C-alpha atoms as a printed R data frame, in Angstrom:
    type eleno elety resid chain resno       x       y       z
1   ATOM     1    CA   MET     A     1  -8.571  22.928  -5.000
2   ATOM     2    CA   ALA     A     2  -6.839  26.165  -4.119
3   ATOM     3    CA   VAL     A     3  -7.453  25.352  -0.452
4   ATOM     4    CA   LEU     A     4  -5.736  21.976  -0.777
5   ATOM     5    CA   ASN     A     5  -2.798  23.463  -2.664
6   ATOM     6    CA   ARG     A     6  -2.302  26.082   0.032
7   ATOM     7    CA   LEU     A     7  -2.579  23.377   2.689
8   ATOM     8    CA   ILE     A     8   0.108  21.249   1.055
9   ATOM     9    CA   SER     A     9   2.502  24.150   0.656
10  ATOM    10    CA   ARG     A    10   1.974  25.400   4.210
11  ATOM    11    CA   SER     A    11   2.513  21.926   5.643
12  ATOM    12    CA   ARG     A    12   6.130  22.113   4.485
13  ATOM    13    CA   GLY     A    13   6.779  25.106   6.692
14  ATOM    14    CA   CYS     A    14   4.035  24.213   9.199
15  ATOM    15    CA   SER     A    15   3.138  27.887   9.660
16  ATOM    16    CA   ALA     A    16  -0.558  27.047   9.579
17  ATOM    17    CA   ILE     A    17  -2.975  24.194   9.123
18  ATOM    18    CA   ILE     A    18  -6.036  24.879   6.970
19  ATOM    19    CA   LEU     A    19  -8.825  22.310   6.733
20  ATOM    20    CA   SER     A    20 -11.086  21.940   3.726
21  ATOM    21    CA   SER     A    21 -14.714  20.950   4.177
22  ATOM    22    CA   TYR     A    22 -14.109  18.143   1.708
23  ATOM    23    CA   PRO     A    23 -14.839  14.735   3.343
24  ATOM    24    CA   TYR     A    24 -11.390  13.348   2.543
25  ATOM    25    CA   SER     A    25  -9.518  16.356   3.895
26  ATOM    26    CA   HIS     A    26  -8.625  14.459   7.073
27  ATOM    27    CA   SER     A    27  -6.068  12.558   4.987
28  ATOM    28    CA   ILE     A    28  -4.340  15.800   4.117
29  ATOM    29    CA   ARG     A    29  -4.655  16.939   7.730
30  ATOM    30    CA   SER     A    30  -2.956  13.739   8.926
31  ATOM    31    CA   PHE     A    31  -0.270  14.126   6.290
32  ATOM    32    CA   CYS     A    32   0.465  17.694   7.330
33  ATOM    33    CA   PHE     A    33   0.773  16.810  10.997
34  ATOM    34    CA   LYS     A    34   3.065  13.860  10.238
35  ATOM    35    CA   SER     A    35   5.196  16.033   7.955
36  ATOM    36    CA   CYS     A    36   5.623  18.571  10.718
37  ATOM    37    CA   GLU     A    37   6.488  15.897  13.283
38  ATOM    38    CA   SER     A    38   9.200  14.483  10.995
39  ATOM    39    CA   SER     A    39  10.673  17.981  10.815
40  ATOM    40    CA   GLY     A    40  10.973  18.158  14.630
41  ATOM    41    CA   ILE     A    41   8.086  20.613  15.093
42  ATOM    42    CA   ASN     A    42   5.700  19.818  17.954
43  ATOM    43    CA   LEU     A    43   2.006  19.794  17.161
44  ATOM    44    CA   PRO     A    44  -1.025  18.357  18.983
45  ATOM    45    CA   PRO     A    45  -1.170  14.595  18.411
46  ATOM    46    CA   ILE     A    46  -3.731  12.982  16.140
47  ATOM    47    CA   VAL     A    47  -5.814  10.308  17.798
48  ATOM    48    CA   PRO     A    48  -5.766   7.237  15.546
49  ATOM    49    CA   SER     A    49  -9.038   5.748  14.431
50  ATOM    50    CA   PRO     A    50 -10.009   2.490  16.165
51  ATOM    51    CA   SER     A    51  -9.624   0.620  12.891
52  ATOM    52    CA   SER     A    52  -5.956   1.562  12.603
53  ATOM    53    CA   THR     A    53  -4.926   0.006  15.935
54  ATOM    54    CA   SER     A    54  -3.250  -3.367  16.112
55  ATOM    55    CA   THR     A    55  -5.642  -6.287  15.761
56  ATOM    56    CA   PRO     A    56  -5.153 -10.045  15.592
57  ATOM    57    CA   ALA     A    57  -4.460 -11.432  12.143
58  ATOM    58    CA   SER     A    58  -7.480 -12.469  10.108
59  ATOM    59    CA   PRO     A    59  -7.540 -15.066   7.351
60  ATOM    60    CA   GLY     A    60  -9.370 -12.673   5.016
61  ATOM    61    CA   PRO     A    61 -13.002 -12.217   4.050
62  ATOM    62    CA   SER     A    62 -14.928 -15.480   3.901
63  ATOM    63    CA   VAL     A    63 -17.894 -13.466   2.600
64  ATOM    64    CA   ILE     A    64 -17.402 -10.460   0.324
65  ATOM    65    CA   PRO     A    65 -18.525  -7.463   2.422
66  ATOM    66    CA   THR     A    66 -21.310  -5.253   1.143
67  ATOM    67    CA   PRO     A    67 -20.951  -1.461   1.136
68  ATOM    68    CA   ARG     A    68 -22.742   0.781   3.577
69  ATOM    69    CA   GLU     A    69 -26.281   1.684   2.703
70  ATOM    70    CA   GLY     A    70 -26.463   4.815   0.579
71  ATOM    71    CA   ARG     A    71 -23.116   4.469  -1.178
72  ATOM    72    CA   ASN     A    72 -21.381   2.290  -3.741
73  ATOM    73    CA   VAL     A    73 -18.454  -0.058  -3.154
74  ATOM    74    CA   GLN     A    74 -15.105   1.291  -1.987
75  ATOM    75    CA   TRP     A    75 -12.524  -1.228  -3.123
76  ATOM    76    CA   VAL     A    76  -8.741  -1.195  -3.494
77  ATOM    77    CA   PHE     A    77  -6.599  -3.167  -5.945
78  ATOM    78    CA   LEU     A    78  -3.109  -4.220  -4.871
79  ATOM    79    CA   GLY     A    79  -0.470  -6.038  -6.885
80  ATOM    80    CA   CYS     A    80   2.961  -5.703  -8.465
81  ATOM    81    CA   PRO     A    81   3.486  -3.270 -11.348
82  ATOM    82    CA   GLY     A    82   2.238  -4.870 -14.566
83  ATOM    83    CA   VAL     A    83   0.046  -7.477 -12.873
84  ATOM    84    CA   GLY     A    84  -3.106  -6.102 -14.485
85  ATOM    85    CA   LYS     A    85  -4.662  -3.991 -11.727
86  ATOM    86    CA   GLY     A    86  -5.825  -1.375 -14.225
87  ATOM    87    CA   THR     A    87  -7.367  -3.928 -16.578
88  ATOM    88    CA   TYR     A    88  -9.460  -5.702 -13.955
89  ATOM    89    CA   ALA     A    89 -10.271  -2.546 -11.971
90  ATOM    90    CA   ALA     A    90 -11.577  -0.895 -15.165
91  ATOM    91    CA   ARG     A    91 -13.761  -3.931 -15.963
92  ATOM    92    CA   LEU     A    92 -15.212  -3.966 -12.452
93  ATOM    93    CA   SER     A    93 -15.726  -0.209 -12.616
94  ATOM    94    CA   THR     A    94 -17.902  -0.646 -15.704
95  ATOM    95    CA   LEU     A    95 -19.742  -3.625 -14.242
96  ATOM    96    CA   LEU     A    96 -20.501  -1.956 -10.897
97  ATOM    97    CA   GLY     A    97 -20.964   1.606 -12.153
98  ATOM    98    CA   VAL     A    98 -18.318   3.175  -9.894
99  ATOM    99    CA   PRO     A    99 -15.304   5.294 -10.895
100 ATOM   100    CA   HIS     A   100 -11.947   3.613 -11.430
101 ATOM   101    CA   ILE     A   101  -9.260   5.876  -9.967
102 ATOM   102    CA   SER     A   102  -5.740   4.912 -11.006
103 ATOM   103    CA   THR     A   103  -2.890   6.840  -9.423
104 ATOM   104    CA   GLY     A   104  -0.721   5.668 -12.325
105 ATOM   105    CA   ASP     A   105  -3.093   7.381 -14.759
106 ATOM   106    CA   LEU     A   106  -3.089  10.495 -12.568
107 ATOM   107    CA   VAL     A   107   0.710  10.571 -12.664
108 ATOM   108    CA   ARG     A   108   0.836  10.014 -16.448
109 ATOM   109    CA   HIS     A   109  -1.716  12.797 -16.948
110 ATOM   110    CA   GLU     A   110   0.412  15.137 -14.840
111 ATOM   111    CA   LEU     A   111   3.510  14.141 -16.829
112 ATOM   112    CA   SER     A   112   1.824  14.910 -20.142
113 ATOM   113    CA   SER     A   113   0.429  18.211 -18.889
114 ATOM   114    CA   GLN     A   114   3.913  19.796 -18.701
115 ATOM   115    CA   GLY     A   115   2.859  21.298 -15.387
116 ATOM   116    CA   PRO     A   116   5.199  22.352 -12.566
117 ATOM   117    CA   LEU     A   117   5.496  18.768 -11.288
118 ATOM   118    CA   SER     A   118   6.149  17.073 -14.624
119 ATOM   119    CA   SER     A   119   9.967  17.241 -14.693
120 ATOM   120    CA   GLN     A   120  10.250  16.070 -11.086
121 ATOM   121    CA   LEU     A   121   7.829  13.197 -11.737
122 ATOM   122    CA   ALA     A   122   9.643  12.152 -14.925
123 ATOM   123    CA   GLU     A   123  12.963  11.790 -13.118
124 ATOM   124    CA   ILE     A   124  11.448   9.649 -10.341
125 ATOM   125    CA   VAL     A   125   9.325   7.459 -12.627
126 ATOM   126    CA   ASN     A   126  12.127   6.786 -15.114
127 ATOM   127    CA   GLN     A   127  14.284   5.465 -12.267
128 ATOM   128    CA   GLY     A   128  11.571   3.021 -11.166
129 ATOM   129    CA   LYS     A   129  11.219   4.651  -7.741
130 ATOM   130    CA   LEU     A   130   8.031   5.246  -5.754
131 ATOM   131    CA   LEU     A   131   6.651   8.765  -5.639
132 ATOM   132    CA   SER     A   132   6.464  10.494  -2.287
133 ATOM   133    CA   ASP     A   133   3.281  10.318  -0.222
134 ATOM   134    CA   GLU     A   134   2.906  14.071  -0.588
135 ATOM   135    CA   ILE     A   135   2.795  13.946  -4.388
136 ATOM   136    CA   ILE     A   136   0.404  10.983  -4.546
137 ATOM   137    CA   ILE     A   137  -1.964  12.392  -1.917
138 ATOM   138    CA   ASN     A   138  -2.031  15.744  -3.694
139 ATOM   139    CA   LEU     A   139  -2.943  14.147  -7.046
140 ATOM   140    CA   LEU     A   140  -5.508  11.815  -5.470
141 ATOM   141    CA   SER     A   141  -7.134  14.617  -3.489
142 ATOM   142    CA   LYS     A   142  -7.623  16.653  -6.656
143 ATOM   143    CA   ARG     A   143  -9.239  13.656  -8.367
144 ATOM   144    CA   LEU     A   144 -11.567  12.929  -5.415
145 ATOM   145    CA   GLU     A   145 -12.647  16.553  -5.254
146 ATOM   146    CA   ALA     A   146 -13.474  16.556  -8.961
147 ATOM   147    CA   GLY     A   147 -15.430  13.320  -8.552
148 ATOM   148    CA   GLU     A   148 -17.444  14.676  -5.638
149 ATOM   149    CA   ALA     A   149 -18.305  17.771  -7.665
150 ATOM   150    CA   ASN     A   150 -19.618  15.463 -10.407
151 ATOM   151    CA   GLY     A   151 -21.769  13.475  -7.985
152 ATOM   152    CA   GLU     A   152 -19.614  10.339  -7.849
153 ATOM   153    CA   THR     A   153 -20.058   7.860  -4.990
154 ATOM   154    CA   GLY     A   154 -17.826   4.906  -4.271
155 ATOM   155    CA   PHE     A   155 -14.595   4.065  -6.076
156 ATOM   156    CA   ILE     A   156 -12.146   1.377  -7.085
157 ATOM   157    CA   LEU     A   157  -8.632   2.554  -6.242
158 ATOM   158    CA   ASP     A   158  -5.741   1.221  -8.292
159 ATOM   159    CA   GLY     A   159  -2.173   2.004  -7.224
160 ATOM   160    CA   PHE     A   160  -3.016   3.468  -3.811
161 ATOM   161    CA   PRO     A   161  -2.086   2.792  -1.071
162 ATOM   162    CA   ARG     A   162   1.457   1.584  -1.722
163 ATOM   163    CA   THR     A   163   2.956   2.204   1.712
164 ATOM   164    CA   ILE     A   164   1.841   1.605   5.294
165 ATOM   165    CA   ARG     A   165   1.673   5.343   5.822
166 ATOM   166    CA   GLN     A   166  -0.708   5.764   2.874
167 ATOM   167    CA   ALA     A   167  -2.823   2.835   4.101
168 ATOM   168    CA   GLU     A   168  -3.113   4.360   7.566
169 ATOM   169    CA   ILE     A   169  -4.142   7.704   6.099
170 ATOM   170    CA   LEU     A   170  -6.781   6.074   3.890
171 ATOM   171    CA   GLU     A   171  -8.056   3.981   6.818
172 ATOM   172    CA   GLY     A   172  -8.534   7.127   8.883
173 ATOM   173    CA   VAL     A   173 -10.472   8.847   6.100
174 ATOM   174    CA   THR     A   174 -12.975   6.315   4.842
175 ATOM   175    CA   ASP     A   175 -14.163   2.718   5.105
176 ATOM   176    CA   ILE     A   176 -12.548   0.389   2.589
177 ATOM   177    CA   ASP     A   177 -14.876  -2.562   1.999
178 ATOM   178    CA   LEU     A   178 -12.473  -4.913   0.238
179 ATOM   179    CA   VAL     A   179  -8.839  -5.087  -0.909
180 ATOM   180    CA   ILE     A   180  -8.140  -7.350  -3.898
181 ATOM   181    CA   ASN     A   181  -4.531  -8.482  -4.136
182 ATOM   182    CA   LEU     A   182  -3.699  -9.721  -7.655
183 ATOM   183    CA   LYS     A   183  -0.760 -12.111  -7.848
184 ATOM   184    CA   LEU     A   184   1.223 -13.351 -10.845
185 ATOM   185    CA   ARG     A   185   4.477 -15.258 -11.257
186 ATOM   186    CA   GLU     A   186   7.493 -12.957 -11.585
187 ATOM   187    CA   GLU     A   187   8.641 -14.250 -14.978
188 ATOM   188    CA   ALA     A   188   5.175 -13.534 -16.368
189 ATOM   189    CA   LEU     A   189   5.188 -10.073 -14.773
190 ATOM   190    CA   LEU     A   190   8.506  -9.188 -16.395
191 ATOM   191    CA   ALA     A   191   7.347 -10.372 -19.822
192 ATOM   192    CA   LYS     A   192   4.059  -8.471 -19.494
193 ATOM   193    CA   CYS     A   193   5.773  -5.209 -18.562
194 ATOM   194    CA   LEU     A   194   8.270  -5.444 -21.414
195 ATOM   195    CA   GLY     A   195   5.464  -6.225 -23.872
196 ATOM   196    CA   ARG     A   196   3.249  -3.254 -22.979
197 ATOM   197    CA   ARG     A   197   2.422  -0.833 -25.768
198 ATOM   198    CA   ILE     A   198   0.266   2.308 -25.928
199 ATOM   199    CA   CYS     A   199  -1.424   3.827 -28.950
200 ATOM   200    CA   SER     A   200  -0.042   7.345 -29.259
201 ATOM   201    CA   GLU     A   201  -3.292   8.528 -30.835
202 ATOM   202    CA   CYS     A   202  -6.184   6.960 -28.882
203 ATOM   203    CA   GLY     A   203  -4.322   6.038 -25.687
204 ATOM   204    CA   GLY     A   204  -5.354   2.373 -25.910
205 ATOM   205    CA   ASN     A   205  -3.288  -0.137 -23.913
206 ATOM   206    CA   TYR     A   206  -2.068  -3.319 -25.609
207 ATOM   207    CA   ASN     A   207   0.502  -6.056 -25.047
208 ATOM   208    CA   VAL     A   208   2.576  -7.780 -27.706
209 ATOM   209    CA   ALA     A   209   4.038 -10.443 -25.396
210 ATOM   210    CA   CYS     A   210   2.972 -14.049 -25.869
211 ATOM   211    CA   ILE     A   211   3.624 -15.700 -22.513
212 ATOM   212    CA   ASP     A   212   3.888 -19.473 -22.400
213 ATOM   213    CA   ILE     A   213   5.405 -20.818 -19.180
214 ATOM   214    CA   LYS     A   214   5.757 -24.527 -18.553
215 ATOM   215    CA   GLY     A   215   4.663 -25.866 -15.182
216 ATOM   216    CA   GLU     A   216   7.546 -26.756 -12.859
217 ATOM   217    CA   ASP     A   217   7.841 -27.725  -9.180
218 ATOM   218    CA   GLY     A   218   4.086 -28.025  -8.801
219 ATOM   219    CA   SER     A   219   3.309 -24.729 -10.532
220 ATOM   220    CA   PRO     A   220   0.641 -25.019 -13.239
221 ATOM   221    CA   GLN     A   221   1.375 -24.186 -16.852
222 ATOM   222    CA   MET     A   222   0.495 -20.607 -17.791
223 ATOM   223    CA   HIS     A   223  -0.455 -19.251 -21.179
224 ATOM   224    CA   MET     A   224  -1.253 -15.572 -21.779
225 ATOM   225    CA   PRO     A   225  -1.847 -14.625 -25.414
226 ATOM   226    CA   PRO     A   226  -0.920 -11.130 -26.634
227 ATOM   227    CA   LEU     A   227  -3.475  -8.349 -26.512
228 ATOM   228    CA   LEU     A   228  -2.951  -6.983 -30.007
229 ATOM   229    CA   PRO     A   229  -4.186  -3.585 -31.246
230 ATOM   230    CA   PRO     A   230  -6.721  -3.086 -34.040
231 ATOM   231    CA   PRO     A   231  -5.239  -2.398 -37.505
232 ATOM   232    CA   ASN     A   232  -5.725   1.370 -37.214
233 ATOM   233    CA   CYS     A   233  -3.495   1.485 -34.098
234 ATOM   234    CA   GLU     A   234  -0.699  -0.853 -35.230
235 ATOM   235    CA   SER     A   235   1.529   1.843 -36.700
236 ATOM   236    CA   LYS     A   236   1.018   4.197 -33.743
237 ATOM   237    CA   LEU     A   237   2.225   1.952 -30.897
238 ATOM   238    CA   ILE     A   238   4.787   3.356 -28.485
239 ATOM   239    CA   THR     A   239   6.588   1.915 -25.456
240 ATOM   240    CA   ARG     A   240   6.448   3.557 -22.044
241 ATOM   241    CA   SER     A   241   9.807   5.140 -21.207
242 ATOM   242    CA   ASP     A   242   9.930   3.275 -17.886
243 ATOM   243    CA   ASP     A   243   9.255  -0.173 -19.433
244 ATOM   244    CA   THR     A   244  12.863  -1.308 -19.699
245 ATOM   245    CA   GLU     A   245  14.135  -4.510 -18.086
246 ATOM   246    CA   GLU     A   246  16.335  -2.635 -15.630
247 ATOM   247    CA   VAL     A   247  13.552  -0.273 -14.520
248 ATOM   248    CA   VAL     A   248  10.907  -3.020 -14.360
249 ATOM   249    CA   LYS     A   249  13.125  -5.171 -12.110
250 ATOM   250    CA   GLU     A   250  13.771  -2.156  -9.897
251 ATOM   251    CA   ARG     A   251  10.026  -1.465  -9.671
252 ATOM   252    CA   LEU     A   252   9.380  -5.055  -8.609
253 ATOM   253    CA   ARG     A   253  12.140  -4.849  -5.994
254 ATOM   254    CA   VAL     A   254  10.781  -1.584  -4.597
255 ATOM   255    CA   TYR     A   255   7.256  -2.979  -4.571
256 ATOM   256    CA   ASN     A   256   8.294  -6.071  -2.620
257 ATOM   257    CA   GLU     A   257  10.144  -3.912  -0.111
258 ATOM   258    CA   MET     A   258   7.557  -1.160   0.379
259 ATOM   259    CA   SER     A   259   4.153  -2.584  -0.494
260 ATOM   260    CA   ARG     A   260   4.129  -6.133   0.826
261 ATOM   261    CA   PRO     A   261   3.607  -4.771   4.376
262 ATOM   262    CA   VAL     A   262   0.437  -3.093   3.040
263 ATOM   263    CA   GLU     A   263  -0.911  -6.537   2.189
264 ATOM   264    CA   GLU     A   264  -0.351  -7.595   5.791
265 ATOM   265    CA   PHE     A   265  -2.018  -4.381   7.003
266 ATOM   266    CA   TYR     A   266  -5.261  -5.330   5.268
267 ATOM   267    CA   ARG     A   267  -4.877  -9.047   5.936
268 ATOM   268    CA   ARG     A   268  -4.916  -8.361   9.682
269 ATOM   269    CA   ARG     A   269  -8.163  -6.446   9.237
270 ATOM   270    CA   GLY     A   270  -9.847  -9.278   7.360
271 ATOM   271    CA   LYS     A   271 -10.234  -7.200   4.196
272 ATOM   272    CA   LEU     A   272  -7.661  -8.832   1.918
273 ATOM   273    CA   LEU     A   273  -8.760 -11.139  -0.899
274 ATOM   274    CA   GLU     A   274  -5.777 -12.946  -2.457
275 ATOM   275    CA   PHE     A   275  -6.307 -13.826  -6.115
276 ATOM   276    CA   ASP     A   276  -3.756 -15.739  -8.184
277 ATOM   277    CA   LEU     A   277  -4.198 -14.950 -11.865
278 ATOM   278    CA   PRO     A   278  -4.364 -18.304 -13.707
279 ATOM   279    CA   GLY     A   279  -3.631 -16.798 -17.128
280 ATOM   280    CA   GLY     A   280  -4.954 -14.107 -19.437
281 ATOM   281    CA   ILE     A   281  -8.283 -12.282 -19.291
282 ATOM   282    CA   PRO     A   282 -10.400 -15.164 -20.715
283 ATOM   283    CA   GLU     A   283  -9.255 -17.470 -17.898
284 ATOM   284    CA   SER     A   284  -8.901 -14.938 -15.082
285 ATOM   285    CA   TRP     A   285 -11.962 -12.693 -15.460
286 ATOM   286    CA   PRO     A   286 -14.647 -15.384 -14.858
287 ATOM   287    CA   ARG     A   287 -12.728 -16.734 -11.861
288 ATOM   288    CA   LEU     A   288 -12.286 -13.271 -10.371
289 ATOM   289    CA   LEU     A   289 -16.019 -12.637 -10.709
290 ATOM   290    CA   GLN     A   290 -16.699 -15.956  -9.015
291 ATOM   291    CA   ALA     A   291 -14.371 -15.024  -6.147
292 ATOM   292    CA   LEU     A   292 -16.236 -11.718  -5.785
293 ATOM   293    CA   ASN     A   293 -19.695 -13.331  -6.049
294 ATOM   294    CA   LEU     A   294 -20.463 -11.228  -9.119
295 ATOM   295    CA   ASP     A   295 -22.030 -12.005 -12.482
296 ATOM   296    CA   ASP     A   296 -21.255 -10.403 -15.838
297 ATOM   297    CA   ASN     A   297 -24.140 -11.354 -18.117
298 ATOM   298    CA   ASP     A   298 -23.054  -8.947 -20.861
299 ATOM   299    CA   ASN     A   299 -19.622 -10.565 -21.011
300 ATOM   300    CA   LYS     A   300 -21.154 -14.044 -21.166
301 ATOM   301    CA   GLU     A   301 -23.354 -13.007 -24.058
302 ATOM   302    CA   SER     A   302 -20.416 -11.493 -25.955
303 ATOM   303    CA   LEU     A   303 -18.366 -14.653 -25.455
304 ATOM   304    CA   ALA     A   304 -21.269 -16.825 -26.599
305 ATOM   305    CA   ALA     A   305 -21.668 -14.714 -29.728
């Protein structure tokens, strides 16, 4: 990790480029070269990978692609803030036996650590703005290094990439098998974000909002019951500092502006699976599994019980 930290810091001044032997270090290498170029410093160009060149638009995967032999799936979850990426990514992580890597969790961990980045992160997050590529790539690189040291293979990424630049970097580093784009009506998104609660003791995530939207203009009716905490957590619930109506609306605006092009990036490569959430977990989870050609026997047994 010391190598990556030195690399990040030196990229600002571009006095040297140091490469780690870590498989994902090309992402940092690309980032450093692009940072230098934006500063007006001439460096040898990076040849883009064939997969990152312009290709005709594709309607998306008609068959869910299988991972390369010898490794687990490498999937990405896209979707607006509050759509439920973390919930469904975590469930699939358990089902498939691959790590769920959430950049939001990485940021929150850094915020709570009171480290050198915490005050800078707090200011950006509380304004509903996107973090810089440099910060996100640094946090993600540390997490990937730790996972490799623990023998992890494959991943489900949640919250990355959020910009075209991040998508291009990721594309040049590794093969993404599938990108799942979760979609939910905006009024439901706003209610979900404002209803989010966290247990200050165990860290459990809950939602006190009861969403009941009548169908209009051809849209189906939507009902999402609250996800209430167990009795021992009820008195310990707290609200995220960035879950205010003003900040949530700003996050949605920024997402639409910055991240929608990422959807098109993967759509053109035939890797994007669009999934409209029909309601809460009981309605959405079985349909998502069906779309992914997966089966969750344990969940069926628990529901039957």
